[in-house]
mmCIF file with all atom_site columns, C-alpha atoms in Angstrom:
data_model
loop_
_atom_site.group_PDB
_atom_site.id
_atom_site.type_symbol
_atom_site.label_atom_id
_atom_site.label_alt_id
_atom_site.label_comp_id
_atom_site.label_asym_id
_atom_site.label_entity_id
_atom_site.label_seq_id
_atom_site.pdbx_PDB_ins_code
_atom_site.Cartn_x
_atom_site.Cartn_y
_atom_site.Cartn_z
_atom_site.occupancy
_atom_site.B_iso_or_equiv
_atom_site.pdbx_formal_charge
_atom_site.auth_seq_id
_atom_site.auth_comp_id
_atom_site.auth_asym_id
_atom_site.auth_atom_id
_atom_site.pdbx_PDB_model_num
ATOM 1   C CA . MET A 1 1   ? -56.961 0.559   -52.824 1.00 53.00 ? 1   MET A CA 1
ATOM 2   C CA . LYS A 1 2   ? -55.216 -0.082  -56.043 1.00 63.00 ? 2   LYS A CA 1
ATOM 3   C CA . ILE A 1 3   ? -51.867 0.820   -54.494 1.00 60.00 ? 3   ILE A CA 1
ATOM 4   C CA . SER A 1 4   ? -52.366 -1.593  -51.570 1.00 53.00 ? 4   SER A CA 1
ATOM 5   C CA . THR A 1 5   ? -53.346 -4.365  -54.008 1.00 54.00 ? 5   THR A CA 1
ATOM 6   C CA . ILE A 1 6   ? -50.253 -3.718  -56.124 1.00 57.00 ? 6   ILE A CA 1
ATOM 7   C CA . LEU A 1 7   ? -48.036 -3.690  -53.020 1.00 50.00 ? 7   LEU A CA 1
ATOM 8   C CA . LEU A 1 8   ? -49.606 -6.948  -51.819 1.00 52.00 ? 8   LEU A CA 1
ATOM 9   C CA . VAL A 1 9   ? -49.032 -8.626  -55.211 1.00 49.00 ? 9   VAL A CA 1
ATOM 10  C CA . LEU A 1 10  ? -45.403 -7.397  -55.284 1.00 51.00 ? 10  LEU A CA 1
ATOM 11  C CA . ALA A 1 11  ? -44.793 -8.615  -51.727 1.00 50.00 ? 11  ALA A CA 1
ATOM 12  C CA . LEU A 1 12  ? -46.250 -12.062 -52.482 1.00 48.00 ? 12  LEU A CA 1
ATOM 13  C CA . THR A 1 13  ? -44.201 -12.301 -55.688 1.00 53.00 ? 13  THR A CA 1
ATOM 14  C CA . PHE A 1 14  ? -41.029 -11.355 -53.816 1.00 53.00 ? 14  PHE A CA 1
ATOM 15  C CA . ILE A 1 15  ? -41.702 -13.930 -51.091 1.00 58.00 ? 15  ILE A CA 1
ATOM 16  C CA . SER A 1 16  ? -42.508 -16.611 -53.658 1.00 56.00 ? 16  SER A CA 1
ATOM 17  C CA . LEU A 1 17  ? -39.298 -15.967 -55.614 1.00 53.00 ? 17  LEU A CA 1
ATOM 18  C CA . ASN A 1 18  ? -37.168 -16.083 -52.470 1.00 57.00 ? 18  ASN A CA 1
ATOM 19  C CA . CYS A 1 19  ? -38.770 -19.340 -51.318 1.00 51.00 ? 19  CYS A CA 1
ATOM 20  C CA . ASN A 1 20  ? -37.951 -20.934 -54.684 1.00 49.00 ? 20  ASN A CA 1
ATOM 21  C CA . LYS A 1 21  ? -34.339 -19.694 -54.425 1.00 47.00 ? 21  LYS A CA 1
ATOM 22  C CA . VAL A 1 22  ? -33.953 -21.358 -51.007 1.00 44.00 ? 22  VAL A CA 1
ATOM 23  C CA . LYS A 1 23  ? -35.347 -24.638 -52.410 1.00 44.00 ? 23  LYS A CA 1
ATOM 24  C CA . GLU A 1 24  ? -32.874 -24.502 -55.316 1.00 45.00 ? 24  GLU A CA 1
ATOM 25  C CA . ASP A 1 25  ? -29.956 -23.943 -52.932 1.00 45.00 ? 25  ASP A CA 1
ATOM 26  C CA . VAL A 1 26  ? -31.002 -26.900 -50.799 1.00 43.00 ? 26  VAL A CA 1
ATOM 27  C CA . ASN A 1 27  ? -31.259 -29.211 -53.818 1.00 44.00 ? 27  ASN A CA 1
ATOM 28  C CA . LEU A 1 28  ? -27.680 -28.702 -55.095 1.00 43.00 ? 28  LEU A CA 1
ATOM 29  C CA . ASN A 1 29  ? -25.519 -31.839 -55.604 1.00 43.00 ? 29  ASN A CA 1
ATOM 30  C CA . SER A 1 30  ? -24.910 -33.580 -52.273 1.00 48.00 ? 30  SER A CA 1
ATOM 31  C CA . GLU A 1 31  ? -25.160 -30.330 -50.378 1.00 50.00 ? 31  GLU A CA 1
ATOM 32  C CA . ILE A 1 32  ? -27.074 -29.743 -47.209 1.00 54.00 ? 32  ILE A CA 1
ATOM 33  C CA . ALA A 1 33  ? -28.308 -26.270 -46.327 1.00 55.00 ? 33  ALA A CA 1
ATOM 34  C CA . PHE A 1 34  ? -28.146 -25.132 -42.738 1.00 55.00 ? 34  PHE A CA 1
ATOM 35  C CA . LYS A 1 35  ? -30.452 -22.309 -41.674 1.00 56.00 ? 35  LYS A CA 1
ATOM 36  C CA . ASN A 1 36  ? -29.088 -19.946 -39.079 1.00 59.00 ? 36  ASN A CA 1
ATOM 37  C CA . ASP A 1 37  ? -30.894 -16.664 -38.362 1.00 60.00 ? 37  ASP A CA 1
ATOM 38  C CA . SER A 1 38  ? -32.739 -16.787 -41.714 1.00 63.00 ? 38  SER A CA 1
ATOM 39  C CA . VAL A 1 39  ? -29.509 -17.257 -43.729 1.00 70.00 ? 39  VAL A CA 1
ATOM 40  C CA . VAL A 1 40  ? -29.177 -20.436 -45.761 1.00 71.00 ? 40  VAL A CA 1
ATOM 41  C CA . LYS A 1 41  ? -25.594 -21.648 -46.232 1.00 72.00 ? 41  LYS A CA 1
ATOM 42  C CA . PRO A 1 42  ? -24.969 -24.760 -48.365 1.00 78.00 ? 42  PRO A CA 1
ATOM 43  C CA . VAL A 1 43  ? -22.319 -27.057 -46.929 1.00 77.00 ? 43  VAL A CA 1
ATOM 44  C CA . LYS A 1 44  ? -20.847 -29.778 -49.118 1.00 78.00 ? 44  LYS A CA 1
ATOM 45  C CA . ILE A 1 45  ? -20.440 -33.077 -47.321 1.00 82.00 ? 45  ILE A CA 1
ATOM 46  C CA . GLU A 1 46  ? -17.784 -35.298 -48.879 1.00 86.00 ? 46  GLU A CA 1
ATOM 47  C CA . LEU A 1 47  ? -17.786 -38.951 -47.857 1.00 93.00 ? 47  LEU A CA 1
ATOM 48  C CA . PRO A 1 48  ? -14.500 -40.837 -47.500 1.00 96.00 ? 48  PRO A CA 1
ATOM 49  C CA . GLU A 1 49  ? -13.353 -42.624 -50.638 1.00 97.00 ? 49  GLU A CA 1
ATOM 50  C CA . ASN A 1 50  ? -14.096 -46.351 -50.663 1.00 97.00 ? 50  ASN A CA 1
ATOM 51  C CA . PHE A 1 51  ? -10.777 -48.191 -50.233 1.00 98.00 ? 51  PHE A CA 1
ATOM 52  C CA . ASP A 1 52  ? -11.730 -51.198 -52.363 1.00 97.00 ? 52  ASP A CA 1
ATOM 53  C CA . GLU A 1 53  ? -12.591 -48.990 -55.353 1.00 97.00 ? 53  GLU A CA 1
ATOM 54  C CA . PHE A 1 54  ? -9.408  -46.959 -54.819 1.00 98.00 ? 54  PHE A CA 1
ATOM 55  C CA . ASN A 1 55  ? -7.363  -50.180 -54.520 1.00 98.00 ? 55  ASN A CA 1
ATOM 56  C CA . LYS A 1 56  ? -8.580  -51.484 -57.900 1.00 98.00 ? 56  LYS A CA 1
ATOM 57  C CA . LYS A 1 57  ? -7.951  -48.205 -59.708 1.00 98.00 ? 57  LYS A CA 1
ATOM 58  C CA . PHE A 1 58  ? -4.601  -47.551 -57.989 1.00 98.00 ? 58  PHE A CA 1
ATOM 59  C CA . HIS A 1 59  ? -3.193  -50.897 -59.110 1.00 98.00 ? 59  HIS A CA 1
ATOM 60  C CA . SER A 1 60  ? -4.529  -50.749 -62.689 1.00 98.00 ? 60  SER A CA 1
ATOM 61  C CA . ASP A 1 61  ? -4.072  -47.103 -63.752 1.00 98.00 ? 61  ASP A CA 1
ATOM 62  C CA . SER A 1 62  ? -0.479  -45.804 -63.734 1.00 97.00 ? 62  SER A CA 1
ATOM 63  C CA . LEU A 1 63  ? -1.412  -42.119 -63.987 1.00 97.00 ? 63  LEU A CA 1
ATOM 64  C CA . PHE A 1 64  ? -3.901  -42.423 -61.149 1.00 98.00 ? 64  PHE A CA 1
ATOM 65  C CA . GLN A 1 65  ? -1.298  -44.295 -59.106 1.00 98.00 ? 65  GLN A CA 1
ATOM 66  C CA . VAL A 1 66  ? 1.326   -41.560 -59.426 1.00 97.00 ? 66  VAL A CA 1
ATOM 67  C CA . SER A 1 67  ? -1.288  -38.948 -58.525 1.00 97.00 ? 67  SER A CA 1
ATOM 68  C CA . ARG A 1 68  ? -2.028  -40.832 -55.299 1.00 98.00 ? 68  ARG A CA 1
ATOM 69  C CA . VAL A 1 69  ? 1.529   -41.414 -54.098 1.00 96.00 ? 69  VAL A CA 1
ATOM 70  C CA . ASP A 1 70  ? 2.307   -38.713 -51.565 1.00 85.00 ? 70  ASP A CA 1
ATOM 71  C CA . PHE A 1 71  ? 5.810   -37.797 -52.832 1.00 90.00 ? 71  PHE A CA 1
ATOM 72  C CA . PRO A 1 72  ? 8.298   -37.511 -51.267 1.00 87.00 ? 72  PRO A CA 1
ATOM 73  C CA . ILE A 1 73  ? 7.280   -40.893 -49.928 1.00 94.00 ? 73  ILE A CA 1
ATOM 74  C CA . GLU A 1 74  ? 8.722   -42.552 -46.843 1.00 96.00 ? 74  GLU A CA 1
ATOM 75  C CA . GLY A 1 75  ? 10.533  -45.866 -47.297 1.00 96.00 ? 75  GLY A CA 1
ATOM 76  C CA . GLN A 1 76  ? 13.078  -46.877 -49.879 1.00 96.00 ? 76  GLN A CA 1
ATOM 77  C CA . HIS A 1 77  ? 14.143  -49.413 -52.463 1.00 96.00 ? 77  HIS A CA 1
ATOM 78  C CA . VAL A 1 78  ? 17.049  -51.653 -51.493 1.00 96.00 ? 78  VAL A CA 1
ATOM 79  C CA . SER A 1 79  ? 18.214  -54.421 -53.815 1.00 94.00 ? 79  SER A CA 1
ATOM 80  C CA . GLY A 1 80  ? 21.678  -55.791 -53.150 1.00 91.00 ? 80  GLY A CA 1
ATOM 81  C CA . PHE A 1 81  ? 24.025  -52.788 -53.331 1.00 92.00 ? 81  PHE A CA 1
ATOM 82  C CA . GLU A 1 82  ? 21.417  -50.587 -55.029 1.00 94.00 ? 82  GLU A CA 1
ATOM 83  C CA . GLN A 1 83  ? 19.599  -48.268 -52.653 1.00 95.00 ? 83  GLN A CA 1
ATOM 84  C CA . TYR A 1 84  ? 17.479  -45.159 -53.238 1.00 95.00 ? 84  TYR A CA 1
ATOM 85  C CA . ASN A 1 85  ? 14.525  -43.189 -51.940 1.00 96.00 ? 85  ASN A CA 1
ATOM 86  C CA . TRP A 1 86  ? 11.343  -43.121 -54.020 1.00 95.00 ? 86  TRP A CA 1
ATOM 87  C CA . THR A 1 87  ? 10.708  -40.161 -56.330 1.00 95.00 ? 87  THR A CA 1
ATOM 88  C CA . ARG A 1 88  ? 8.337   -39.558 -59.247 1.00 94.00 ? 88  ARG A CA 1
ATOM 89  C CA . LYS A 1 89  ? 11.235  -40.233 -61.633 1.00 94.00 ? 89  LYS A CA 1
ATOM 90  C CA . ASN A 1 90  ? 12.217  -43.653 -60.261 1.00 94.00 ? 90  ASN A CA 1
ATOM 91  C CA . TRP A 1 91  ? 8.750   -44.839 -59.232 1.00 96.00 ? 91  TRP A CA 1
ATOM 92  C CA . GLN A 1 92  ? 7.909   -48.400 -60.299 1.00 94.00 ? 92  GLN A CA 1
ATOM 93  C CA . PHE A 1 93  ? 4.274   -49.173 -61.095 1.00 97.00 ? 93  PHE A CA 1
ATOM 94  C CA . GLN A 1 94  ? 2.712   -51.366 -58.411 1.00 96.00 ? 94  GLN A CA 1
ATOM 95  C CA . ALA A 1 95  ? 0.287   -53.855 -59.965 1.00 96.00 ? 95  ALA A CA 1
ATOM 96  C CA . ILE A 1 96  ? -0.498  -56.123 -57.004 1.00 94.00 ? 96  ILE A CA 1
ATOM 97  C CA . PRO A 1 97  ? -3.539  -54.833 -55.079 1.00 96.00 ? 97  PRO A CA 1
ATOM 98  C CA . VAL A 1 98  ? -3.882  -54.926 -51.322 1.00 96.00 ? 98  VAL A CA 1
ATOM 99  C CA . ALA A 1 99  ? -5.517  -58.219 -50.345 1.00 93.00 ? 99  ALA A CA 1
ATOM 100 C CA . GLU A 1 100 ? -6.814  -59.909 -47.231 1.00 92.00 ? 100 GLU A CA 1
ATOM 101 C CA . LYS A 1 101 ? -4.774  -63.029 -48.068 1.00 86.00 ? 101 LYS A CA 1
ATOM 102 C CA . SER A 1 102 ? -1.664  -63.415 -50.172 1.00 82.00 ? 102 SER A CA 1
ATOM 103 C CA . GLU A 1 103 ? -1.913  -65.756 -53.135 1.00 78.00 ? 103 GLU A CA 1
ATOM 104 C CA . ILE A 1 104 ? 1.856   -66.368 -53.020 1.00 79.00 ? 104 ILE A CA 1
ATOM 105 C CA . GLU A 1 105 ? 2.393   -69.085 -50.430 1.00 82.00 ? 105 GLU A CA 1
ATOM 106 C CA . GLU A 1 106 ? 6.156   -68.659 -49.925 1.00 86.00 ? 106 GLU A CA 1
ATOM 107 C CA . TYR A 1 107 ? 5.621   -65.168 -48.423 1.00 90.00 ? 107 TYR A CA 1
ATOM 108 C CA . GLN A 1 108 ? 4.387   -64.355 -44.958 1.00 95.00 ? 108 GLN A CA 1
ATOM 109 C CA . HIS A 1 109 ? 1.654   -61.730 -45.128 1.00 95.00 ? 109 HIS A CA 1
ATOM 110 C CA . SER A 1 110 ? 0.031   -59.337 -42.675 1.00 96.00 ? 110 SER A CA 1
ATOM 111 C CA . LEU A 1 111 ? -2.671  -56.732 -43.182 1.00 97.00 ? 111 LEU A CA 1
ATOM 112 C CA . VAL A 1 112 ? -3.751  -54.200 -40.556 1.00 97.00 ? 112 VAL A CA 1
ATOM 113 C CA . LYS A 1 113 ? -6.735  -51.974 -41.377 1.00 97.00 ? 113 LYS A CA 1
ATOM 114 C CA . THR A 1 114 ? -8.282  -49.017 -39.615 1.00 97.00 ? 114 THR A CA 1
ATOM 115 C CA . ASP A 1 115 ? -10.694 -46.413 -40.966 1.00 96.00 ? 115 ASP A CA 1
ATOM 116 C CA . THR A 1 116 ? -7.797  -44.126 -41.918 1.00 97.00 ? 116 THR A CA 1
ATOM 117 C CA . LEU A 1 117 ? -4.679  -46.321 -42.288 1.00 98.00 ? 117 LEU A CA 1
ATOM 118 C CA . ILE A 1 118 ? -3.962  -49.621 -44.047 1.00 98.00 ? 118 ILE A CA 1
ATOM 119 C CA . THR A 1 119 ? -0.619  -51.354 -43.575 1.00 98.00 ? 119 THR A CA 1
ATOM 120 C CA . GLU A 1 120 ? 0.313   -54.412 -45.623 1.00 97.00 ? 120 GLU A CA 1
ATOM 121 C CA . ARG A 1 121 ? 3.524   -56.369 -45.258 1.00 97.00 ? 121 ARG A CA 1
ATOM 122 C CA . PHE A 1 122 ? 5.085   -59.296 -47.173 1.00 95.00 ? 122 PHE A CA 1
ATOM 123 C CA . TRP A 1 123 ? 8.251   -61.049 -46.062 1.00 96.00 ? 123 TRP A CA 1
ATOM 124 C CA . ILE A 1 124 ? 10.197  -64.287 -46.187 1.00 95.00 ? 124 ILE A CA 1
ATOM 125 C CA . PRO A 1 125 ? 11.617  -65.062 -42.732 1.00 94.00 ? 125 PRO A CA 1
ATOM 126 C CA . ASP A 1 126 ? 15.429  -64.933 -42.453 1.00 92.00 ? 126 ASP A CA 1
ATOM 127 C CA . SER A 1 127 ? 15.848  -64.081 -46.150 1.00 93.00 ? 127 SER A CA 1
ATOM 128 C CA . GLY A 1 128 ? 16.397  -60.313 -46.284 1.00 93.00 ? 128 GLY A CA 1
ATOM 129 C CA . PHE A 1 129 ? 13.187  -59.889 -48.307 1.00 95.00 ? 129 PHE A CA 1
ATOM 130 C CA . GLU A 1 130 ? 10.475  -57.555 -47.020 1.00 96.00 ? 130 GLU A CA 1
ATOM 131 C CA . VAL A 1 131 ? 7.911   -55.262 -48.605 1.00 96.00 ? 131 VAL A CA 1
ATOM 132 C CA . GLU A 1 132 ? 5.768   -52.924 -46.548 1.00 98.00 ? 132 GLU A CA 1
ATOM 133 C CA . ARG A 1 133 ? 3.304   -50.326 -47.757 1.00 98.00 ? 133 ARG A CA 1
ATOM 134 C CA . GLN A 1 134 ? 0.942   -47.957 -45.993 1.00 98.00 ? 134 GLN A CA 1
ATOM 135 C CA . PHE A 1 135 ? -2.103  -46.192 -47.357 1.00 98.00 ? 135 PHE A CA 1
ATOM 136 C CA . LYS A 1 136 ? -3.600  -43.257 -45.475 1.00 98.00 ? 136 LYS A CA 1
ATOM 137 C CA . LEU A 1 137 ? -6.913  -41.440 -45.839 1.00 98.00 ? 137 LEU A CA 1
ATOM 138 C CA . ILE A 1 138 ? -6.064  -37.748 -46.369 1.00 96.00 ? 138 ILE A CA 1
ATOM 139 C CA . GLN A 1 139 ? -8.938  -35.287 -46.871 1.00 96.00 ? 139 GLN A CA 1
ATOM 140 C CA . ASN A 1 140 ? -11.256 -38.228 -47.681 1.00 97.00 ? 140 ASN A CA 1
ATOM 141 C CA . LYS A 1 141 ? -8.957  -39.654 -50.392 1.00 97.00 ? 141 LYS A CA 1
ATOM 142 C CA . TRP A 1 142 ? -6.559  -42.599 -50.104 1.00 98.00 ? 142 TRP A CA 1
ATOM 143 C CA . PHE A 1 143 ? -2.834  -42.061 -50.702 1.00 98.00 ? 143 PHE A CA 1
ATOM 144 C CA . LEU A 1 144 ? 0.198   -44.320 -50.549 1.00 98.00 ? 144 LEU A CA 1
ATOM 145 C CA . ILE A 1 145 ? 2.377   -42.684 -47.889 1.00 97.00 ? 145 ILE A CA 1
ATOM 146 C CA . TYR A 1 146 ? 5.009   -45.385 -47.244 1.00 98.00 ? 146 TYR A CA 1
ATOM 147 C CA . TYR A 1 147 ? 6.631   -48.029 -49.442 1.00 98.00 ? 147 TYR A CA 1
ATOM 148 C CA . ASN A 1 148 ? 9.635   -50.025 -48.295 1.00 97.00 ? 148 ASN A CA 1
ATOM 149 C CA . ASP A 1 149 ? 10.993  -52.617 -50.752 1.00 97.00 ? 149 ASP A CA 1
ATOM 150 C CA . ILE A 1 150 ? 13.953  -54.527 -49.296 1.00 96.00 ? 150 ILE A CA 1
ATOM 151 C CA . ASN A 1 151 ? 15.599  -57.421 -51.147 1.00 95.00 ? 151 ASN A CA 1
ATOM 152 C CA . LEU A 1 152 ? 19.076  -58.228 -49.843 1.00 91.00 ? 152 LEU A CA 1
#
């Protein structure tokens, strides 16, 4: 009888320890455990980055900005006879955040937003001035993927 009691105590201890291990796995940071045939597999669920928070940081932190420009970037800089494509070396810090309305009245402004792409455009009709930029959600993080700065 002593052997059966010892085996019962060992079995209950083993079960108890395994149950606690499963609970610990389920409680990991923002992870959800899926049970399939008695195997628990934690799956990390990453929510898309909030664009407004990204927008503030992107236009105030130069190091963050360069890290979120998807070089080589589409678009170019054209100013008079000067023309070049954007690279890390010639990148100019962009301090003006994306906005619903432009505070500069002499420019026309348009903003088109979807869940994964934001396109903003400034221009002065018939002047040769136009700026367009596009931000895209890539793997749940926002990146600047297009910047066209034309000033003829």
